[in-house]
Short mmCIF file of C-alpha atoms in Angstrom, two decimals:
data_model
loop_
_atom_site.label_atom_id
_atom_site.label_comp_id
_atom_site.label_asym_id
_atom_site.label_seq_id
_atom_site.Cartn_x
_atom_site.Cartn_y
_atom_site.Cartn_z
CA UNK A 12 12.73 -4.07 17.53
CA UNK A 13 10.15 -1.50 16.47
CA UNK A 14 10.99 0.43 13.33
CA UNK A 15 11.01 4.23 13.53
CA UNK A 16 7.95 6.08 12.35
CA UNK A 17 7.96 6.73 8.61
CA UNK A 18 7.82 10.47 7.85
CA UNK A 19 4.54 11.61 6.30
CA UNK A 20 6.50 12.95 3.34
CA UNK A 21 7.81 9.43 2.62
CA UNK A 22 4.25 8.06 2.68
CA UNK A 23 3.04 10.75 0.29
CA UNK A 24 6.06 10.10 -1.92
CA UNK A 25 5.14 6.42 -2.12
CA UNK A 26 1.80 7.34 -3.71
CA UNK A 27 3.41 9.83 -6.09
CA UNK A 28 5.94 7.20 -7.07
CA UNK A 29 3.19 4.70 -7.90
CA UNK A 30 1.52 7.00 -10.42
CA UNK A 31 4.85 8.14 -11.85
CA UNK A 32 6.62 4.78 -12.08
CA UNK A 33 7.68 4.01 -15.65
CA UNK A 34 7.12 7.60 -16.84
CA UNK A 35 9.51 10.42 -17.58
CA UNK A 36 8.68 13.99 -16.57
CA UNK A 37 8.64 16.54 -19.37
CA UNK A 38 10.54 19.79 -19.07
CA UNK A 39 10.31 21.78 -17.01
CA UNK A 40 10.18 19.02 -14.42
CA UNK A 41 8.43 19.99 -11.17
CA UNK A 42 10.63 20.74 -8.18
CA UNK A 43 10.18 18.19 -5.42
CA UNK A 44 9.79 19.09 -1.76
CA UNK A 45 13.23 18.95 -0.16
CA UNK A 46 11.91 17.19 2.95
CA UNK A 47 10.34 14.50 0.77
CA UNK A 48 13.53 13.98 -1.22
CA UNK A 49 15.61 13.72 1.95
CA UNK A 50 13.19 11.27 3.62
CA UNK A 51 13.00 8.98 0.59
CA UNK A 52 16.74 9.12 -0.08
CA UNK A 53 17.47 8.22 3.55
CA UNK A 54 15.10 5.25 3.49
CA UNK A 55 16.47 3.99 0.18
CA UNK A 56 20.03 4.27 1.49
CA UNK A 57 19.15 2.47 4.72
CA UNK A 58 17.69 -0.46 2.79
CA UNK A 59 20.72 -0.73 0.50
CA UNK A 60 19.01 0.86 -2.49
CA UNK A 61 20.91 4.14 -2.78
CA UNK A 62 21.60 3.41 -6.44
CA UNK A 63 17.86 3.72 -7.11
CA UNK A 64 17.62 7.31 -5.85
CA UNK A 65 17.93 8.98 -9.32
CA UNK A 66 15.34 6.61 -10.82
CA UNK A 67 12.96 7.14 -7.92
CA UNK A 68 13.30 10.93 -8.03
CA UNK A 69 12.47 10.88 -11.73
CA UNK A 70 9.35 8.81 -11.02
CA UNK A 71 8.38 11.22 -8.22
CA UNK A 72 8.69 14.15 -10.60
CA UNK A 73 6.59 12.31 -13.19
CA UNK A 74 3.98 11.55 -10.54
CA UNK A 75 3.88 15.14 -9.32
CA UNK A 76 3.58 16.37 -12.89
CA UNK A 77 0.72 13.95 -13.61
CA UNK A 78 -1.08 15.17 -10.50
CA UNK A 79 -0.63 18.80 -11.54
CA UNK A 80 -2.05 18.12 -14.99
CA UNK A 81 -4.95 15.95 -13.83
CA UNK A 82 -6.52 17.00 -10.51
CA UNK A 83 -8.84 13.98 -10.76
CA UNK A 84 -5.91 11.54 -10.71
CA UNK A 85 -6.27 8.76 -8.15
CA UNK A 86 -5.11 5.22 -7.45
CA UNK A 87 -6.70 2.29 -5.63
CA UNK A 88 -5.01 0.48 -2.76
CA UNK A 89 -4.96 -2.69 -4.85
CA UNK A 90 -3.24 -1.03 -7.80
CA UNK A 91 -0.79 0.69 -5.48
CA UNK A 92 0.15 -2.65 -3.91
CA UNK A 93 0.67 -4.20 -7.36
CA UNK A 94 3.03 -1.43 -8.50
CA UNK A 95 4.93 -1.53 -5.21
CA UNK A 96 5.30 -5.32 -5.27
CA UNK A 97 6.59 -5.21 -8.86
CA UNK A 98 9.21 -2.60 -7.94
CA UNK A 99 10.35 -4.48 -4.83
CA UNK A 100 10.61 -7.77 -6.72
CA UNK A 101 12.43 -6.21 -9.67
CA UNK A 102 15.10 -4.71 -7.42
CA UNK A 103 15.30 -7.61 -4.93
CA UNK A 104 14.42 -5.42 -1.97
CA UNK A 105 14.07 -7.50 1.19
CA UNK A 106 12.06 -6.59 4.26
CA UNK A 107 12.89 -7.68 7.79
CA UNK A 108 11.52 -7.16 11.28
CA UNK A 109 12.26 -3.73 12.65
CA UNK A 110 13.30 -2.42 9.25
CA UNK A 111 11.27 -0.02 7.16
CA UNK A 112 11.35 -0.35 3.40
CA UNK A 113 10.31 2.15 0.77
CA UNK A 114 7.92 2.42 -1.01
CA UNK A 115 5.91 1.75 2.13
CA UNK A 116 3.14 -0.85 2.13
CA UNK A 117 -0.53 -0.05 1.59
CA UNK A 118 -1.33 -1.23 5.10
CA UNK A 119 1.15 1.22 6.62
CA UNK A 120 -0.42 4.04 4.61
CA UNK A 121 -3.87 2.93 5.73
CA UNK A 122 -2.93 2.80 9.40
CA UNK A 123 -1.42 6.28 9.30
CA UNK A 124 -4.66 7.56 7.73
CA UNK A 125 -6.87 5.98 10.38
CA UNK A 126 -7.87 3.06 8.17
CA UNK A 127 -9.22 5.17 5.30
CA UNK A 128 -7.59 4.95 1.88
CA UNK A 129 -9.56 8.00 0.74
CA UNK A 130 -8.13 9.99 3.63
CA UNK A 131 -4.61 8.86 2.68
CA UNK A 132 -5.22 10.04 -0.88
CA UNK A 133 -6.62 13.39 0.22
CA UNK A 134 -3.68 14.00 2.55
CA UNK A 135 -1.26 13.35 -0.31
CA UNK A 136 -3.15 15.67 -2.67
CA UNK A 137 -4.94 13.03 -4.73
CA UNK A 138 -8.53 12.72 -5.78
CA UNK A 139 -10.65 10.06 -4.06
CA UNK A 140 -12.82 7.23 -5.32
CA UNK A 141 -15.86 9.54 -5.39
CA UNK A 142 -14.33 11.23 -8.41
CA UNK A 143 -13.71 9.89 -11.88
CA UNK A 144 -11.13 7.11 -11.81
CA UNK A 145 -8.58 6.93 -14.66
CA UNK A 146 -8.25 3.71 -16.61
CA UNK A 147 -6.04 1.20 -14.81
CA UNK A 148 -6.62 2.74 -11.42
CA UNK A 149 -10.02 1.30 -10.53
CA UNK A 150 -11.49 0.82 -7.10
CA UNK A 151 -12.12 -2.62 -5.66
CA UNK A 152 -15.49 -4.11 -4.71
CA UNK A 153 -14.47 -4.00 -1.06
CA UNK A 154 -12.92 -1.04 0.69
CA UNK A 155 -9.44 -1.25 2.27
CA UNK A 156 -11.16 -0.98 5.65
CA UNK A 157 -13.25 -4.10 4.88
CA UNK A 158 -10.17 -6.09 3.85
CA UNK A 159 -8.40 -5.12 7.08
CA UNK A 160 -11.47 -5.83 9.23
CA UNK A 161 -11.97 -9.26 7.64
CA UNK A 162 -8.37 -10.27 8.35
CA UNK A 163 -8.54 -9.02 11.94
CA UNK A 164 -11.77 -10.93 12.57
CA UNK A 165 -10.47 -14.11 10.97
CA UNK A 166 -7.18 -14.20 12.87
CA UNK A 167 -8.99 -13.39 16.12
CA UNK A 168 -11.51 -16.21 15.57
CA UNK A 169 -8.69 -18.58 14.60
CA UNK A 170 -6.85 -17.82 17.84
CA UNK A 171 -9.98 -18.38 19.91
CA UNK A 172 -10.88 -21.55 18.01
CA UNK A 173 -7.31 -22.87 18.09
CA UNK A 174 -7.08 -23.50 14.35
CA UNK A 175 -4.45 -22.38 11.86
CA UNK A 176 -4.69 -19.24 9.76
CA UNK A 177 -4.05 -20.91 6.41
CA UNK A 178 -6.02 -19.72 3.41
CA UNK A 179 -8.27 -22.79 3.28
CA UNK A 180 -9.46 -22.10 6.82
CA UNK A 181 -10.25 -18.52 5.81
CA UNK A 182 -12.36 -19.82 2.91
CA UNK A 183 -14.30 -22.09 5.30
CA UNK A 184 -14.64 -19.29 7.85
CA UNK A 185 -16.04 -16.96 5.19
CA UNK A 186 -18.55 -19.56 3.97
CA UNK A 187 -19.88 -19.86 7.51
CA UNK A 188 -20.35 -16.09 7.74
CA UNK A 189 -22.00 -15.89 4.32
CA UNK A 190 -24.56 -18.45 5.45
CA UNK A 191 -25.33 -16.14 8.37
CA UNK A 192 -26.04 -13.30 5.95
CA UNK A 193 -22.73 -11.41 6.03
CA UNK A 194 -21.94 -9.65 2.75
CA UNK A 195 -18.90 -7.63 3.80
CA UNK A 196 -16.31 -10.41 3.80
CA UNK A 197 -13.94 -10.52 0.77
CA UNK A 198 -13.12 -13.87 -0.82
CA UNK A 199 -9.76 -15.56 -0.32
CA UNK A 200 -8.51 -14.66 -3.84
CA UNK A 201 -9.63 -11.06 -3.32
CA UNK A 202 -7.63 -10.92 -0.08
CA UNK A 203 -4.52 -12.26 -1.82
CA UNK A 204 -4.89 -9.83 -4.72
CA UNK A 205 -5.32 -6.86 -2.41
CA UNK A 206 -2.32 -7.58 -0.16
CA UNK A 207 -0.13 -9.25 -2.79
CA UNK A 208 0.04 -12.60 -0.98
CA UNK A 209 -1.71 -14.50 1.79
CA UNK A 210 1.31 -14.19 4.08
CA UNK A 211 1.32 -10.41 3.61
CA UNK A 212 -2.37 -10.33 4.52
CA UNK A 213 -1.64 -12.21 7.75
CA UNK A 214 1.32 -9.99 8.59
CA UNK A 215 -0.82 -6.89 8.15
CA UNK A 216 -2.92 -7.92 11.15
CA UNK A 217 0.00 -8.03 13.58
CA UNK A 218 2.57 -5.53 12.35
CA UNK A 219 2.50 -1.89 13.21
CA UNK A 220 4.30 0.63 11.02
CA UNK A 221 6.96 -1.91 10.15
CA UNK A 222 7.87 -3.22 6.72
CA UNK A 223 5.34 -5.98 6.74
CA UNK A 224 4.11 -6.04 3.16
CA UNK A 225 7.14 -7.32 1.31
#
């Protein structure tokens, strides 16, 4: 079963949530877009997390306020994934096939933005990596596009070569490419850090806009 398309407002809200998580908005708190609030509330309710709606709305307000006060505010895909994974683990949110979960995964955001994290940030009103990056929100050595391309190439080669897609095989595959002069292939640990786990990295190559990055 294919999950329904996530509204753009819910994707933008995921990024706002990441920069506002753990903060409290000061008065007067910014008014949130009604479409965004409805989209996020619906997704939280559908995943059995309706009790988190007040907490999430507070974080969204804090994120929106931070963005208003600092136009240079940004966040890397890696840092976003870390904050999202911590929230999902803390509240025991479970993903399943055909079911969207919120906050949405970095890969879903990337795919909606045509594979460009900078484009996703711009669409949501954030600064991009070309601007000053606040402490704790640094950019990675490899771009999100390079992480995604490496995983697609590896799984494709594994299918053609009839070998498993375990991490050790990725390490060996990368060594072979490095010997041939490739410099755009992230290491195994870098892949795990970016996606949150090796299994999430593998799932990102096959899933569409489903809740694949649990």
